[in-house]
Amino acid sequence: MSSESAPAPPAEAGRGWRGKISIWAGAATILFAVSVLYISADYGLGRGGRIGPGYVPLVIGLLLLALGAIQLASAVRSHEFVDTDIAWRPLLLVVGGILTFALLLDRAGLIVAIIATCIVAGPAAYGNTFLSLLVSGAILSAFSWTLFVYFLKISIPVWLF
Amino acid sequence: MELFGQLAFGFEQALTPQNLLFCFLGALIGTLVGVLPGLGPVATIAMLLPITFTLPPVAALIMLAGLYYGAQYGGSTTAILVNIPGESSSVVTCLDGHAMARRGRAGAALAIAAVGSFFAGTVATFIIAIFSAPMVWIASTFQSPDYFGLMIFGLIAAVVLAQGSVVRSIVMVLVGLVLGLVGTDITTGQSRFTFGIPQLSEGISFVALAMGLFGVGEVISNLARTFGKPEVQPVTSLWPNREEVRRATPAVIRGTAIGSLLGVLPGGGALIASFGAYVIEKKWSKRPQEFGNGAVEGVAAPEAANNAGAQTSFIPLLTLGLPSNAVMALMLAAMTIHGIVPGPKLMVERPDLFWAMIASMWIGNLMLVIINLPLIRIWVMLLNVPYRYLYLAILIFCCIGAYSVQNSTFDVMVMAFFGVVGYLLPKIGCEPAPLILGVILAPHIEENFRRSLVVSRGSWWIFLERPVCAGFLLVSLLFLLAVLLPAIRRGREEAFRE
């Protein structure tokens, strides 16, 4: 609240209490704590000296709940703001590349998976062209095969068709 | 004298051709990791873990240890010549090291950093050898409640000494503890937090988690930035002049002492050692105005300290089984994969491994001085590899690494998930390093907690009745109170700002 009473410069117009780190981190903590408590509710707390599988999750969940509340309460005095500048393009393409690898490895083998990953994740960086990614993929798959399959003999499907 | 006998035994083990080769490889890869910005030791050790499966444990651990202290050498090279800290522990070296390079003293700065690191590495090797035996002796009297207290103390101290908000770091530790509990409970067979996914019944793959948080997360945030073409300062003569040697020598000794001490503490390691050494050097100097403009002490002390800290942080791991930072958490994972349990019994049951690791640290340091100074030009050339090629290689190796631990593509997806988490957490002011300590310690903490309560029939008083445990918990509480009190908190924030 206190930060709203101060006249904010135009560049920080979107940085009211909604952008405070304490609010976001506090809310995330409480959400996580509630999920932990909810999921572990029927794990059993044990009896006497024999603690059950739900005992430690309960303790951790309660601690997290308290810490989440502390963070929310401290938001009044805090002046740290969330970094909202999320690099969507690298984030989505890199994750997409890794998922491509995971999906193709068991179906098409290492070589295809590596080249496909390069082509999916490559546009995350500026300056990569389709041709350069194809070459990168070829070099990386040759190198990976030599290192992991030929020398280290890691069991991994190389070529499935 | 027994010490020298044991060290000699260690050298005998470490000097076999195979172990020498892997020591060399570790140091070499470590230097490479240190030189390349955007690739840290945590992600690299995670990537290399699967490779070490096929090696004998001694060779594997020698290589991974070499990687950590090797990264400290490499990081200083780019810090001095290009003003890019290849490693976070070389951030302070940029200040004075690069200023020296601009004045044409790049060669001298590099030589001082390398020789200072070597001196620190030598001292740290002896410190590990000397202090391990008493630590093991103390630890062998510990019982479950004491271990519980020790681990809580380790986590709290790690949080307090690390950068960033204490409350949020504790939250990260607790989140890590929950993630570490995922899977089948050993005692009762109950599956916890698995959401019915069979691949989670043996827990979240630690390698996939670490690579996601530190490897993939870092790749995404690096791609969001743009890297300019590095401007490399020319390397002239490698010989420092008489004045520089006179000023560097005591600074190296002070840096070694501070680094060794800060390395042993939970939460310590190379990073905090280099910052601590720089701050103290500047405070005690008769010429504080020279710091930032190329003060020799500002290069010598932190460089000695980060290398000493990198090595002494192995003491709590090897003697107590307590990892003090994220790199040590990965070393613990590596040992577990090879069926080795670090802790007081390691020295007795596997003296060959214990002393070979320690001896290899000195050998590795010697190799690093030899491979680094003449090869500096080649290392700097590596900086010209554009990141748009480099990150693809990092991604592919992470994918193969995550897969090969259990031949599971599910683990690759787990890595992708934690990559997103690792990228987003810093946006809301949370650091992923405490989380990883929580994950690796969770099963141990629960086990010791459970055993303690069996002894006490469910009463928490047992943790206060055992003096050792009560001591650990009391110190943890004092640590927490200290950082939460406003006056001291301001001082801590100032210390980190420098």
XYZ file of C-alpha atoms in Angstrom:
659
model
C 0.000 0.000 0.000
C 2.728 2.413 0.997
C 4.320 2.255 -2.424
C 1.118 3.401 -4.096
C 0.907 6.583 -2.060
C 4.300 7.683 -3.419
C 4.034 9.241 -6.888
C 5.565 6.651 -9.180
C 7.569 7.749 -12.244
C 5.922 6.776 -15.556
C 8.465 4.040 -16.326
C 7.446 2.230 -13.156
C 3.746 2.704 -13.699
C 3.084 -1.044 -13.701
C 5.035 -1.572 -10.517
C 2.398 -1.182 -7.853
C 1.994 -3.692 -5.062
C 1.014 -6.255 -7.693
C 4.592 -6.393 -8.937
C 6.230 -6.922 -5.568
C 8.428 -9.981 -5.204
C 7.108 -10.645 -1.694
C 3.545 -10.931 -2.979
C 4.419 -13.296 -5.796
C 6.920 -15.412 -3.881
C 4.624 -15.443 -0.826
C 1.620 -16.525 -2.862
C 3.662 -19.198 -4.656
C 4.958 -20.469 -1.307
C 1.452 -20.723 0.130
C 0.150 -22.443 -3.002
C 2.997 -24.966 -2.814
C 2.482 -25.466 0.939
C -1.242 -26.069 0.546
C -0.596 -28.586 -2.250
C 1.942 -30.425 -0.091
C -0.456 -30.536 2.861
C -3.371 -31.591 0.659
C -1.538 -34.354 -1.194
C 0.121 -35.759 1.926
C -3.038 -35.535 4.054
C -3.796 -39.262 3.857
C -0.203 -40.545 4.043
C -0.501 -41.316 7.750
C 1.347 -39.680 10.606
C 2.363 -42.869 12.379
C 1.993 -43.607 16.065
C 4.268 -43.099 19.053
C 7.905 -43.277 18.061
C 7.205 -44.678 14.609
C 6.503 -41.714 12.397
C 4.503 -42.352 9.246
C 5.213 -41.204 5.702
C 3.063 -38.113 6.197
C 4.865 -36.743 9.260
C 7.746 -34.913 7.616
C 5.591 -33.539 4.750
C 3.212 -32.163 7.387
C 6.019 -30.408 9.263
C 7.489 -28.997 6.033
C 4.054 -27.940 4.774
C 3.289 -26.038 7.973
C 6.704 -24.352 7.949
C 6.154 -23.300 4.336
C 2.724 -21.958 5.175
C 4.225 -19.796 7.932
C 7.033 -18.567 5.672
C 4.534 -17.728 2.941
C 2.530 -15.648 5.400
C 5.713 -13.870 6.581
C 6.528 -12.955 2.988
C 3.038 -11.605 2.325
C 3.213 -9.569 5.519
C 6.626 -8.163 4.632
C 5.313 -6.956 1.265
C 4.159 -3.738 2.909
C 7.716 -2.536 3.462
C 9.422 -4.217 0.522
C 10.636 -2.395 -2.560
C 11.817 -5.350 -4.632
C 9.889 -5.938 -7.821
C 9.390 -9.000 -9.966
C 11.417 -9.173 -13.154
C 8.575 -9.447 -15.654
C 10.902 -9.452 -18.630
C 10.485 -13.071 -19.677
C 12.328 -14.173 -22.796
C 9.480 -16.206 -24.284
C 11.228 -17.060 -27.532
C 14.302 -18.772 -25.966
C 12.162 -20.276 -23.206
C 9.666 -21.950 -25.542
C 12.164 -22.969 -28.203
C 14.701 -24.441 -25.777
C 12.015 -26.394 -23.917
C 10.521 -27.429 -27.252
C 13.938 -28.637 -28.406
C 14.423 -30.772 -25.310
C 10.938 -32.257 -25.602
C 11.639 -33.008 -29.281
C 14.707 -34.922 -28.174
C 12.729 -36.834 -25.540
C 9.982 -37.750 -28.010
C 12.206 -38.724 -30.931
C 14.957 -40.661 -29.129
C 12.933 -43.837 -28.583
C 11.199 -43.542 -31.945
C 13.836 -42.421 -34.416
C 17.134 -42.768 -32.583
C 19.946 -40.476 -31.472
C 21.040 -39.052 -34.830
C 17.589 -37.866 -35.915
C 16.801 -36.638 -32.397
C 19.922 -34.459 -32.245
C 19.384 -32.886 -35.673
C 15.708 -32.248 -34.932
C 16.554 -30.710 -31.534
C 19.017 -28.330 -33.196
C 16.420 -27.267 -35.748
C 13.743 -26.672 -33.105
C 15.935 -24.968 -30.476
C 18.226 -23.183 -32.955
C 16.030 -20.180 -33.787
C 16.264 -19.167 -30.098
C 19.541 -17.435 -30.939
C 19.748 -14.775 -33.623
C 22.002 -15.556 -36.572
C 21.209 -19.253 -36.841
C 19.880 -20.272 -40.258
C 18.251 -23.528 -41.276
C 21.393 -24.584 -43.130
C 23.726 -23.699 -40.236
C 21.498 -25.648 -37.857
C 21.530 -28.652 -40.127
C 25.333 -28.527 -40.182
C 25.486 -28.022 -36.368
C 23.160 -30.977 -35.901
C 25.262 -33.172 -38.160
C 28.505 -32.228 -36.393
C 26.977 -32.687 -32.931
C 25.487 -36.066 -33.790
C 28.797 -37.274 -35.215
C 30.606 -36.052 -32.099
C 28.011 -37.512 -29.709
C 28.091 -40.854 -31.472
C 31.897 -40.992 -31.288
C 32.030 -39.992 -27.628
C 28.996 -41.662 -26.114
C 28.379 -44.687 -28.297
C 31.820 -45.579 -29.633
C 34.080 -44.689 -26.702
C 31.828 -44.740 -23.604
C 29.501 -47.489 -24.882
C 26.434 -45.889 -23.326
C 23.379 -47.852 -24.382
C 21.288 -45.459 -26.424
C 19.276 -46.136 -29.588
C 21.306 -44.704 -32.467
C 19.247 -45.309 -35.541
C 15.741 -46.771 -35.475
C 13.909 -47.351 -38.720
C 54.490 -38.547 10.513
C 51.515 -40.788 9.976
C 50.141 -38.014 7.834
C 53.042 -38.227 5.394
C 52.675 -41.972 5.224
C 49.019 -41.567 4.325
C 49.749 -38.832 1.793
C 52.436 -41.005 0.243
C 49.889 -43.813 0.022
C 47.510 -41.379 -1.670
C 50.137 -40.325 -4.193
C 50.844 -43.953 -4.959
C 47.151 -44.387 -5.800
C 46.830 -41.122 -7.685
C 49.946 -41.610 -9.783
C 48.699 -44.619 -11.722
C 48.534 -43.808 -15.452
C 44.754 -44.075 -15.501
C 44.170 -41.787 -12.522
C 46.729 -39.301 -13.846
C 44.904 -39.243 -17.157
C 41.535 -38.525 -15.539
C 43.047 -35.947 -13.214
C 44.426 -34.227 -16.323
C 41.104 -34.519 -18.146
C 39.224 -33.082 -15.161
C 41.610 -30.142 -14.872
C 41.438 -29.542 -18.623
C 37.640 -29.659 -18.830
C 37.478 -27.546 -15.687
C 39.629 -24.876 -17.308
C 37.416 -24.974 -20.385
C 34.306 -24.571 -18.224
C 35.996 -21.770 -16.330
C 36.876 -19.920 -19.524
C 33.474 -20.198 -21.162
C 30.943 -17.828 -19.663
C 27.471 -19.289 -19.331
C 28.706 -22.757 -18.485
C 29.271 -23.396 -14.788
C 30.786 -26.280 -12.849
C 27.398 -27.453 -11.515
C 25.914 -28.010 -14.964
C 29.121 -29.530 -16.277
C 29.522 -31.993 -13.434
C 25.885 -32.980 -13.952
C 26.577 -33.495 -17.669
C 29.678 -35.561 -16.954
C 28.097 -37.751 -14.250
C 26.757 -40.311 -16.739
C 30.133 -40.440 -18.471
C 31.750 -41.470 -15.206
C 29.469 -44.525 -14.862
C 31.837 -46.618 -16.909
C 34.911 -45.486 -14.943
C 36.223 -46.918 -11.690
C 35.017 -44.731 -8.786
C 38.473 -43.387 -7.887
C 39.136 -42.147 -11.422
C 35.619 -40.714 -11.703
C 35.830 -38.711 -8.474
C 39.347 -37.498 -9.234
C 38.095 -36.172 -12.550
C 35.026 -34.436 -11.092
C 37.070 -32.848 -8.295
C 39.588 -31.600 -10.866
C 36.760 -30.019 -12.750
C 35.715 -27.858 -9.785
C 39.102 -26.441 -8.859
C 40.129 -26.334 -12.525
C 37.206 -24.016 -13.184
C 38.690 -21.548 -10.696
C 41.862 -21.296 -12.778
C 40.014 -20.888 -16.054
C 37.640 -18.289 -14.678
C 40.463 -15.923 -13.798
C 41.929 -15.991 -17.310
C 38.907 -14.456 -18.993
C 38.267 -12.171 -16.036
C 41.706 -10.620 -16.461
C 42.022 -10.564 -20.251
C 38.458 -9.855 -21.360
C 36.710 -8.526 -18.252
C 34.235 -11.439 -18.490
C 34.051 -13.606 -15.392
C 34.043 -17.123 -16.866
C 32.994 -18.292 -13.418
C 30.961 -16.508 -10.762
C 33.854 -16.836 -8.309
C 35.998 -14.718 -10.655
C 33.662 -11.732 -10.586
C 35.881 -9.812 -8.185
C 38.999 -10.686 -10.180
C 37.549 -8.639 -13.045
C 37.804 -5.449 -10.992
C 41.545 -5.312 -10.475
C 42.719 -8.038 -12.827
C 41.263 -6.357 -15.867
C 42.468 -2.953 -14.690
C 45.984 -4.410 -14.513
C 45.579 -5.806 -18.024
C 44.576 -2.379 -19.336
C 47.799 -0.998 -17.925
C 49.752 -3.611 -19.882
C 50.294 -5.901 -16.884
C 48.020 -8.726 -18.106
C 50.832 -11.288 -18.074
C 51.814 -10.398 -14.516
C 48.199 -10.604 -13.330
C 47.771 -14.025 -14.934
C 51.001 -15.318 -13.440
C 50.121 -14.010 -9.974
C 46.658 -15.564 -10.198
C 48.047 -18.918 -11.320
C 50.934 -19.123 -8.868
C 48.747 -17.792 -6.046
C 46.131 -20.445 -6.848
C 48.800 -23.123 -6.879
C 50.123 -22.025 -3.490
C 46.567 -21.981 -2.110
C 45.872 -25.390 -3.609
C 48.979 -26.844 -1.978
C 48.080 -25.457 1.438
C 44.467 -26.574 1.066
C 45.572 -30.112 0.206
C 47.523 -30.263 3.461
C 44.644 -28.726 5.403
C 42.295 -31.428 4.139
C 44.823 -34.112 5.039
C 45.458 -32.701 8.524
C 41.902 -31.852 9.547
C 40.109 -34.863 8.129
C 41.261 -37.291 10.799
C 40.041 -35.195 13.784
C 36.786 -34.434 11.964
C 36.231 -38.128 11.344
C 36.999 -38.848 14.986
C 34.433 -36.290 16.170
C 31.859 -37.438 13.652
C 32.210 -41.075 14.678
C 30.644 -40.191 18.052
C 27.558 -38.726 16.344
C 24.189 -40.404 16.651
C 20.991 -39.848 14.695
C 19.855 -36.690 16.546
C 23.340 -35.212 16.131
C 23.297 -35.866 12.402
C 19.870 -34.307 12.230
C 21.165 -31.223 14.047
C 24.249 -31.095 11.837
C 22.202 -31.178 8.650
C 19.804 -28.510 9.861
C 22.814 -26.397 10.800
C 24.359 -27.063 7.382
C 21.228 -25.946 5.581
C 20.669 -22.860 7.739
C 24.296 -21.771 7.464
C 24.193 -22.314 3.726
C 21.158 -20.072 3.513
C 22.605 -17.364 5.734
C 25.951 -17.226 3.961
C 24.424 -17.245 0.493
C 23.264 -14.174 -1.336
C 19.656 -13.056 -1.442
C 16.650 -13.068 0.861
C 16.984 -15.432 3.839
C 13.270 -16.196 4.026
C 13.068 -17.077 0.345
C 16.213 -19.204 0.585
C 14.688 -21.189 3.448
C 11.579 -21.627 1.327
C 13.811 -22.959 -1.457
C 15.438 -25.419 0.958
C 12.027 -26.651 2.105
C 10.764 -26.985 -1.467
C 13.920 -28.976 -2.178
C 13.202 -31.208 0.818
C 9.735 -31.968 -0.555
C 11.164 -32.725 -4.004
C 13.700 -35.000 -2.334
C 10.895 -36.970 -0.665
C 9.182 -37.765 -3.979
C 9.031 -41.492 -4.567
C 8.511 -44.577 -2.470
C 9.089 -44.162 1.266
C 11.706 -46.765 2.180
C 10.289 -47.597 5.595
C 6.588 -47.866 4.852
C 6.463 -48.428 1.086
C 4.004 -45.571 0.701
C 4.517 -43.662 -2.547
C 4.614 -39.933 -2.015
C 3.983 -37.050 -4.436
C 4.245 -39.352 -7.464
C 0.861 -38.417 -9.026
C 0.571 -42.033 -10.105
C 3.508 -41.681 -12.502
C 5.500 -44.941 -12.320
C 8.774 -43.268 -13.347
C 8.611 -41.130 -10.208
C 8.372 -44.077 -7.835
C 12.148 -44.121 -7.429
C 12.285 -40.379 -6.960
C 13.083 -37.462 -9.210
C 16.338 -38.061 -11.083
C 18.816 -35.805 -9.303
C 20.964 -35.424 -12.409
C 17.983 -34.319 -14.501
C 16.913 -31.883 -11.795
C 20.377 -30.353 -11.407
C 20.938 -30.064 -15.150
C 17.526 -28.493 -15.612
C 17.945 -25.920 -12.846
C 21.536 -24.981 -13.597
C 22.200 -26.038 -17.190
C 18.980 -25.434 -19.106
C 17.844 -22.513 -16.948
C 21.170 -20.766 -17.543
C 21.012 -21.407 -21.290
C 17.608 -19.715 -21.492
C 18.704 -16.662 -19.529
C 21.934 -16.413 -21.542
C 19.951 -16.465 -24.773
C 17.909 -13.543 -23.492
C 21.097 -11.491 -23.336
C 23.352 -10.614 -26.224
C 27.041 -11.276 -26.134
C 29.262 -8.656 -27.736
C 32.489 -9.538 -29.428
C 35.081 -9.864 -26.666
C 37.923 -7.351 -26.642
C 40.993 -9.246 -25.529
C 43.887 -7.456 -23.865
C 47.315 -8.514 -25.197
C 49.456 -10.721 -22.985
C 52.923 -9.327 -22.549
C 55.620 -10.797 -20.335
C 54.352 -13.298 -17.797
C 56.885 -12.153 -15.208
C 55.622 -9.877 -12.454
C 58.074 -7.174 -11.342
C 59.662 -6.994 -7.924
C 57.120 -4.536 -6.520
C 54.222 -6.732 -7.639
C 55.737 -9.825 -6.069
C 56.354 -7.953 -2.803
C 52.712 -6.877 -2.626
C 51.198 -10.113 -3.889
C 52.970 -12.516 -1.527
C 51.254 -11.532 1.757
C 47.939 -11.115 -0.069
C 48.169 -14.689 -1.377
C 48.835 -15.964 2.140
C 45.906 -14.000 3.596
C 43.662 -15.113 0.729
C 44.615 -18.744 1.272
C 43.776 -18.506 4.974
C 40.410 -16.798 4.411
C 39.533 -19.081 1.516
C 40.366 -22.256 3.432
C 38.220 -21.143 6.347
C 35.231 -20.026 4.250
C 35.441 -23.168 2.156
C 34.868 -25.447 5.141
C 31.756 -23.618 6.340
C 28.399 -24.879 5.107
C 27.264 -22.670 2.280
C 30.873 -21.833 1.592
C 33.048 -22.695 -1.321
C 34.891 -20.847 -4.036
C 32.372 -18.049 -4.577
C 32.053 -16.711 -1.055
C 35.798 -17.247 -0.481
C 36.766 -14.903 -3.300
C 34.308 -12.192 -2.207
C 35.374 -12.452 1.434
C 39.053 -12.246 0.581
C 38.552 -9.198 -1.647
C 36.510 -7.286 0.921
C 39.019 -7.961 3.699
C 41.965 -7.100 1.487
C 40.407 -3.772 0.591
C 39.509 -2.949 4.193
C 42.964 -3.697 5.556
C 44.913 -2.115 2.731
C 46.932 1.053 3.268
C 45.980 2.005 -0.293
C 42.256 1.281 -0.573
C 41.938 3.877 -3.348
C 43.987 1.623 -5.640
C 41.394 -1.134 -5.491
C 39.435 -1.203 -8.712
C 42.289 0.470 -10.553
C 44.613 -2.498 -10.746
C 45.748 -3.291 -7.198
C 47.871 -6.435 -7.226
C 46.366 -7.569 -3.918
C 42.892 -7.449 -5.484
C 43.956 -10.187 -7.893
C 46.203 -12.259 -5.666
C 43.962 -12.631 -2.605
C 40.633 -13.609 -4.221
C 42.294 -15.947 -6.698
C 44.146 -17.756 -3.922
C 40.969 -17.774 -1.845
C 38.655 -19.238 -4.463
C 41.001 -22.105 -5.152
C 41.560 -22.808 -1.456
C 37.798 -22.608 -0.832
C 37.001 -24.931 -3.744
C 39.226 -27.561 -2.185
C 38.464 -27.228 1.512
C 34.733 -27.456 0.792
C 35.477 -31.145 0.280
C 36.224 -31.504 4.028
C 32.614 -31.509 5.288
C 31.574 -33.763 2.409
C 34.312 -36.339 2.849
C 34.269 -36.438 6.651
C 30.636 -35.748 7.580
C 28.787 -36.558 4.375
C 27.462 -32.994 4.412
C 27.525 -31.177 1.065
C 28.096 -27.475 1.663
C 27.186 -26.141 -1.781
C 25.567 -27.206 -5.039
C 28.811 -28.589 -6.500
C 29.337 -30.733 -3.414
C 25.720 -31.919 -3.643
C 26.586 -33.224 -7.102
C 29.781 -34.827 -5.831
C 27.624 -36.575 -3.227
C 25.306 -37.746 -6.012
C 28.322 -38.998 -7.976
C 29.571 -40.947 -4.966
C 26.126 -42.436 -4.361
C 25.909 -43.572 -7.988
C 29.221 -45.355 -7.531
C 28.003 -46.941 -4.310
C 30.201 -44.855 -2.028
C 28.762 -43.331 1.134
C 30.715 -40.232 2.172
C 31.004 -39.685 5.908
C 33.161 -40.743 8.810
C 33.379 -44.325 7.572
C 34.813 -43.356 4.176
C 38.334 -42.798 5.495
C 38.371 -46.181 7.215
C 36.595 -48.251 4.597
C 37.981 -46.692 1.441
C 41.336 -45.136 2.422
C 42.575 -45.678 -1.146
C 39.796 -43.484 -2.518
C 40.045 -40.899 0.241
C 43.779 -40.310 0.034
C 43.930 -40.691 -3.736
C 41.408 -37.869 -4.065
C 43.412 -35.618 -1.765
C 46.731 -36.374 -3.449
C 45.167 -35.885 -6.866
C 44.151 -32.368 -5.879
C 47.770 -31.352 -5.504
C 48.755 -33.098 -8.728
C 45.842 -31.444 -10.505
C 46.895 -28.025 -9.250
C 50.410 -28.583 -10.559
C 49.011 -29.628 -13.936
C 46.813 -26.548 -14.028
C 49.749 -24.173 -13.605
C 51.593 -26.021 -16.339
C 48.733 -26.295 -18.828
C 47.323 -22.857 -18.194
C 50.104 -20.344 -18.479
C 51.539 -21.478 -21.831
C 48.139 -22.195 -23.330
C 46.445 -18.921 -22.434
C 46.210 -17.808 -26.067
C 44.383 -21.000 -27.014
C 41.919 -20.633 -24.147
C 41.148 -17.081 -25.135
C 40.542 -18.156 -28.733
C 37.758 -20.359 -27.415
C 35.896 -17.226 -26.395
C 35.377 -16.535 -30.082
C 33.117 -19.569 -30.401
C 29.723 -17.899 -30.809
C 27.181 -18.750 -28.128
C 24.638 -19.638 -30.813
C 26.651 -22.801 -31.518
C 27.770 -23.410 -27.967
C 24.306 -23.559 -26.402
C 23.173 -26.229 -28.867
C 26.077 -28.412 -27.781
C 25.219 -27.782 -24.105
C 21.571 -28.704 -24.717
C 22.409 -31.901 -26.582
C 24.892 -33.051 -23.925
C 22.362 -32.286 -21.180
C 19.726 -34.333 -23.019
C 22.043 -37.306 -23.508
C 23.247 -37.014 -19.902
C 19.734 -36.914 -18.441
C 18.699 -39.872 -20.590
C 21.660 -42.100 -19.878
C 21.342 -42.207 -16.072
C 18.397 -44.618 -16.251
C 17.883 -44.879 -20.030
C 14.722 -42.892 -19.620
C 13.276 -40.224 -21.883
C 10.997 -39.293 -18.981
C 14.075 -37.912 -17.213
C 14.757 -35.710 -20.250
C 11.279 -34.205 -19.816
C 11.910 -33.768 -16.082
C 15.011 -31.803 -17.051
C 12.969 -29.595 -19.393
C 10.492 -28.920 -16.577
C 13.209 -27.904 -14.133
C 14.809 -25.812 -16.860
C 11.676 -23.660 -16.871
C 11.670 -23.610 -13.058
C 15.356 -22.654 -13.014
C 14.726 -19.794 -15.432
C 11.631 -18.440 -13.654
C 12.732 -18.746 -9.996
C 15.251 -15.870 -10.109
C 12.507 -13.682 -11.601
C 10.681 -13.814 -8.264
C 13.895 -13.438 -6.301
C 14.557 -17.112 -5.517
C 17.951 -18.742 -6.032
C 17.955 -22.419 -7.058
C 21.175 -23.331 -5.179
C 19.566 -23.874 -1.712
C 16.869 -25.991 -3.355
C 19.373 -28.515 -4.620
C 20.893 -28.888 -1.125
C 17.417 -29.647 0.180
C 16.797 -32.282 -2.484
C 20.013 -34.169 -1.794
C 19.688 -33.989 2.000
C 15.970 -34.790 2.263
C 16.251 -38.595 2.578
C 19.108 -38.277 5.099
C 17.285 -35.710 7.206
C 14.089 -37.743 7.291
C 15.971 -40.931 8.130
C 17.843 -39.370 11.060
C 14.702 -37.588 12.232
C 12.813 -40.866 12.137
C 15.506 -42.786 14.016
C 15.759 -40.077 16.660
C 12.022 -40.203 17.287
C 12.129 -43.996 17.548
C 14.682 -43.611 20.352
C 12.676 -40.891 22.102
C 9.279 -42.502 21.448
C 8.059 -39.556 19.483
C 9.245 -36.713 21.727
C 11.029 -33.749 20.099
C 12.912 -33.077 23.346
C 15.580 -35.539 22.280
C 16.992 -32.893 19.969
C 17.610 -30.621 22.945
C 18.785 -33.331 25.329
C 21.733 -34.422 23.197
C 24.358 -31.703 23.733
C 25.858 -31.977 20.239
C 22.506 -31.740 18.537
C 21.315 -28.953 20.845
C 24.531 -27.078 20.082
C 23.989 -27.298 16.331
C 20.379 -26.203 16.638
C 21.285 -23.318 18.960
C 23.967 -22.043 16.562
C 21.499 -22.362 13.682
C 18.994 -20.294 15.637
C 21.622 -17.653 16.440
C 22.559 -17.495 12.751
C 18.939 -16.963 11.821
C 18.353 -14.316 14.484
C 21.541 -12.577 13.427
C 20.463 -12.117 9.824
C 16.915 -11.252 10.691
C 17.920 -8.456 13.065
C 17.820 -5.221 11.093
C 21.236 -3.836 12.076
C 23.188 -6.910 11.106
C 21.100 -7.405 8.007
C 22.190 -4.024 6.719
C 25.827 -4.955 7.277
C 25.331 -8.211 5.384
C 23.724 -6.431 2.472
C 26.637 -4.000 2.344
C 29.139 -6.835 2.379
C 27.422 -8.483 -0.586
C 27.171 -5.218 -2.466
C 30.949 -4.922 -2.469
